[in-house]
Amino acid sequence: MGKLLPIILALVGVGAGVGAGVVLKPEPEIVEAAVECMPIDGEMHAEKAEMPPAPEEDVTDDEGLPTHDYVKLNNQFIVPVVADEHVSSLIVMSLSLEVALGRAETVYAIEPKLRNIFLQVMFDHANMGGFDGAFTSSNKMTLLRNALLEAAHKALGSDVNDVLIVDVVRQDV
């Protein structure tokens, strides 16, 4: 009986916790969208909701279809930052490419070459001190992004429109 009591108490505690969670669960909020109606030809018609403002660069054609594909490179890039001949920190980055519509397969086909080229650009950036101090400053990130875009153009030509730095983290060692 002494060994059975802790098990029974645990089951009762779990049951009480689940019961309390069910009873105290808040009711879901019902949010009704307000749609203004305008009379047209004597009938009431719902007004179309306004679309959010378009981005600075038009990424759709006349029919509203996208003109670019976004290709996320599969693995993160890890770049060591060396100071005084010792690794002082590691930079971990994720990149995506904005390419011409239908060219995603081309990117995946040469991804090992792209990774090699991008890593070399990142190593050069690290060796120039680009990842020291406030490494996410606008100037430093623009320099890196432009260098990556230039390298992508060498590998893929004009199919690449932009290099997007999706994630960047520095871990001091």
Tab-separated table of C-alpha atoms in Angstrom:
chain	number	residue	atom	x	y	z
A	1	MET	CA	0.000	0.000	0.000
A	2	GLY	CA	2.933	2.344	0.726
A	3	LYS	CA	4.209	2.076	-2.852
A	4	LEU	CA	0.737	2.479	-4.354
A	5	LEU	CA	-0.101	5.727	-2.518
A	6	PRO	CA	2.349	7.992	-4.455
A	7	ILE	CA	1.012	6.654	-7.773
A	8	ILE	CA	-2.596	7.296	-6.725
A	9	LEU	CA	-1.716	10.814	-5.529
A	10	ALA	CA	0.063	11.553	-8.815
A	11	LEU	CA	-2.943	10.388	-10.851
A	12	VAL	CA	-5.335	12.442	-8.709
A	13	GLY	CA	-3.068	15.498	-9.105
A	14	VAL	CA	-2.866	15.112	-12.870
A	15	GLY	CA	-6.638	14.607	-13.067
A	16	ALA	CA	-7.266	17.699	-10.952
A	17	GLY	CA	-4.897	19.731	-13.138
A	18	VAL	CA	-6.590	18.636	-16.345
A	19	GLY	CA	-10.025	19.286	-14.846
A	20	ALA	CA	-9.001	22.760	-13.699
A	21	GLY	CA	-7.581	23.508	-17.138
A	22	VAL	CA	-10.818	22.495	-18.850
A	23	VAL	CA	-13.003	24.441	-16.412
A	24	LEU	CA	-10.849	27.590	-16.414
A	25	LYS	CA	-10.184	27.624	-20.150
A	26	PRO	CA	-11.190	31.052	-21.512
A	27	GLU	CA	-13.886	31.232	-24.132
A	28	PRO	CA	-12.544	31.954	-27.603
A	29	GLU	CA	-13.064	35.543	-28.675
A	30	ILE	CA	-15.392	36.022	-31.559
A	31	VAL	CA	-14.155	38.867	-33.688
A	32	GLU	CA	-16.525	40.122	-36.299
A	33	ALA	CA	-15.075	41.987	-39.224
A	34	ALA	CA	-16.847	45.219	-39.947
A	35	VAL	CA	-17.624	45.550	-43.631
A	36	GLU	CA	-19.234	48.687	-44.900
A	37	CYS	CA	-22.008	48.229	-47.416
A	38	MET	CA	-22.690	50.636	-50.190
A	39	PRO	CA	-25.881	50.830	-52.219
A	40	ILE	CA	-25.227	50.129	-55.879
A	41	ASP	CA	-28.156	50.044	-58.286
A	42	GLY	CA	-30.583	49.922	-55.364
A	43	GLU	CA	-28.944	46.804	-53.869
A	44	MET	CA	-26.527	46.502	-50.989
A	45	HIS	CA	-23.092	45.129	-51.913
A	46	ALA	CA	-20.151	44.555	-49.625
A	47	GLU	CA	-17.184	46.811	-50.253
A	48	LYS	CA	-13.949	44.998	-51.040
A	49	ALA	CA	-11.380	45.145	-48.279
A	50	GLU	CA	-8.366	47.271	-49.081
A	51	MET	CA	-5.144	45.436	-49.777
A	52	PRO	CA	-2.094	46.367	-47.731
A	53	PRO	CA	0.226	48.807	-49.465
A	54	ALA	CA	2.405	47.257	-52.132
A	55	PRO	CA	6.083	46.849	-51.395
A	56	GLU	CA	8.505	49.388	-52.826
A	57	GLU	CA	9.473	46.986	-55.597
A	58	ASP	CA	6.673	45.459	-57.664
A	59	VAL	CA	6.941	41.670	-57.319
A	60	THR	CA	3.801	40.849	-59.292
A	61	ASP	CA	2.922	41.163	-62.936
A	62	ASP	CA	-0.199	42.783	-64.419
A	63	GLU	CA	-2.317	39.759	-63.490
A	64	GLY	CA	-1.144	39.742	-59.867
A	65	LEU	CA	1.088	36.700	-60.286
A	66	PRO	CA	4.528	36.717	-58.623
A	67	THR	CA	7.517	37.507	-60.816
A	68	HIS	CA	10.110	36.093	-58.403
A	69	ASP	CA	10.776	32.908	-56.487
A	70	TYR	CA	12.389	32.920	-53.054
A	71	VAL	CA	14.833	30.069	-52.555
A	72	LYS	CA	15.944	29.282	-49.014
A	73	LEU	CA	19.372	27.702	-48.951
A	74	ASN	CA	19.075	24.455	-47.043
A	75	ASN	CA	21.703	24.778	-44.338
A	76	GLN	CA	22.984	27.630	-42.226
A	77	PHE	CA	26.386	29.173	-42.805
A	78	ILE	CA	28.828	29.076	-39.892
A	79	VAL	CA	31.669	31.575	-40.033
A	80	PRO	CA	34.428	31.712	-37.397
A	81	VAL	CA	35.631	35.142	-36.326
A	82	VAL	CA	39.343	35.031	-35.530
A	83	ALA	CA	41.044	37.508	-33.187
A	84	ASP	CA	44.629	37.139	-31.961
A	85	GLU	CA	44.904	33.838	-33.831
A	86	HIS	CA	42.051	32.312	-31.796
A	87	VAL	CA	38.376	31.909	-32.645
A	88	SER	CA	36.636	34.667	-30.659
A	89	SER	CA	33.094	34.066	-31.919
A	90	LEU	CA	30.997	32.205	-34.445
A	91	ILE	CA	28.524	33.759	-36.855
A	92	VAL	CA	25.550	31.648	-37.897
A	93	MET	CA	23.606	32.907	-40.922
A	94	SER	CA	20.664	31.743	-43.012
A	95	LEU	CA	20.291	33.045	-46.554
A	96	SER	CA	17.569	33.081	-49.171
A	97	LEU	CA	17.817	34.162	-52.785
A	98	GLU	CA	15.279	36.119	-54.783
A	99	VAL	CA	15.466	34.648	-58.273
A	100	ALA	CA	13.559	34.952	-61.513
A	101	LEU	CA	10.344	32.962	-61.610
A	102	GLY	CA	10.993	29.284	-62.365
A	103	ARG	CA	14.734	29.390	-61.628
A	104	ALA	CA	14.596	27.785	-58.162
A	105	GLU	CA	15.700	24.397	-59.492
A	106	THR	CA	18.785	25.998	-61.034
A	107	VAL	CA	19.744	27.359	-57.615
A	108	TYR	CA	19.333	23.961	-55.972
A	109	ALA	CA	21.332	22.321	-58.766
A	110	ILE	CA	24.402	24.455	-58.063
A	111	GLU	CA	23.863	24.949	-54.323
A	112	PRO	CA	27.230	23.418	-53.319
A	113	LYS	CA	29.036	25.894	-55.566
A	114	LEU	CA	26.921	28.761	-54.233
A	115	ARG	CA	27.636	27.758	-50.633
A	116	ASN	CA	31.361	27.716	-51.377
A	117	ILE	CA	31.249	31.164	-52.974
A	118	PHE	CA	29.102	32.613	-50.167
A	119	LEU	CA	31.339	31.149	-47.469
A	120	GLN	CA	34.393	32.732	-49.077
A	121	VAL	CA	32.636	36.107	-49.136
A	122	MET	CA	31.666	35.693	-45.468
A	123	PHE	CA	35.208	34.662	-44.492
A	124	ASP	CA	36.578	37.750	-46.253
A	125	HIS	CA	33.974	39.911	-44.496
A	126	ALA	CA	34.955	38.400	-41.130
A	127	ASN	CA	38.666	38.931	-41.804
A	128	MET	CA	38.025	42.605	-42.609
A	129	GLY	CA	36.309	43.047	-39.228
A	130	GLY	CA	32.797	43.055	-40.621
A	131	PHE	CA	31.495	40.874	-37.787
A	132	ASP	CA	33.228	42.823	-35.002
A	133	GLY	CA	31.376	45.227	-32.720
A	134	ALA	CA	27.985	46.333	-34.013
A	135	PHE	CA	28.035	43.835	-36.863
A	136	THR	CA	24.348	44.354	-37.689
A	137	SER	CA	24.787	48.042	-38.428
A	138	SER	CA	23.271	49.175	-41.669
A	139	ASN	CA	26.606	49.889	-43.349
A	140	LYS	CA	28.178	46.542	-42.500
A	141	MET	CA	25.104	44.550	-43.534
A	142	THR	CA	24.822	46.474	-46.811
A	143	LEU	CA	28.464	45.733	-47.612
A	144	LEU	CA	27.941	42.035	-46.896
A	145	ARG	CA	24.670	41.848	-48.822
A	146	ASN	CA	26.213	43.580	-51.858
A	147	ALA	CA	29.241	41.274	-51.809
A	148	LEU	CA	26.956	38.219	-51.588
A	149	LEU	CA	24.811	39.532	-54.454
A	150	GLU	CA	27.887	40.113	-56.617
A	151	ALA	CA	29.066	36.560	-55.895
A	152	ALA	CA	25.599	35.193	-56.717
A	153	HIS	CA	25.641	37.057	-60.037
A	154	LYS	CA	28.938	35.381	-60.895
A	155	ALA	CA	27.418	31.958	-60.288
A	156	LEU	CA	23.871	32.447	-61.604
A	157	GLY	CA	24.017	35.507	-63.796
A	158	SER	CA	21.099	37.895	-63.894
A	159	ASP	CA	18.683	35.239	-62.566
A	160	VAL	CA	19.435	36.460	-59.025
A	161	ASN	CA	17.703	39.678	-58.032
A	162	ASP	CA	18.668	39.857	-54.359
A	163	VAL	CA	20.296	38.012	-51.475
A	164	LEU	CA	18.229	38.028	-48.314
A	165	ILE	CA	19.912	37.586	-44.947
A	166	VAL	CA	17.137	35.795	-43.096
A	167	ASP	CA	18.898	35.089	-39.771
A	168	VAL	CA	22.185	36.189	-38.318
A	169	VAL	CA	23.536	35.331	-34.865
A	170	ARG	CA	26.928	35.871	-33.252
A	171	GLN	CA	27.966	33.519	-30.448
A	172	ASP	CA	31.023	34.702	-28.525
A	173	VAL	CA	33.345	31.875	-27.537
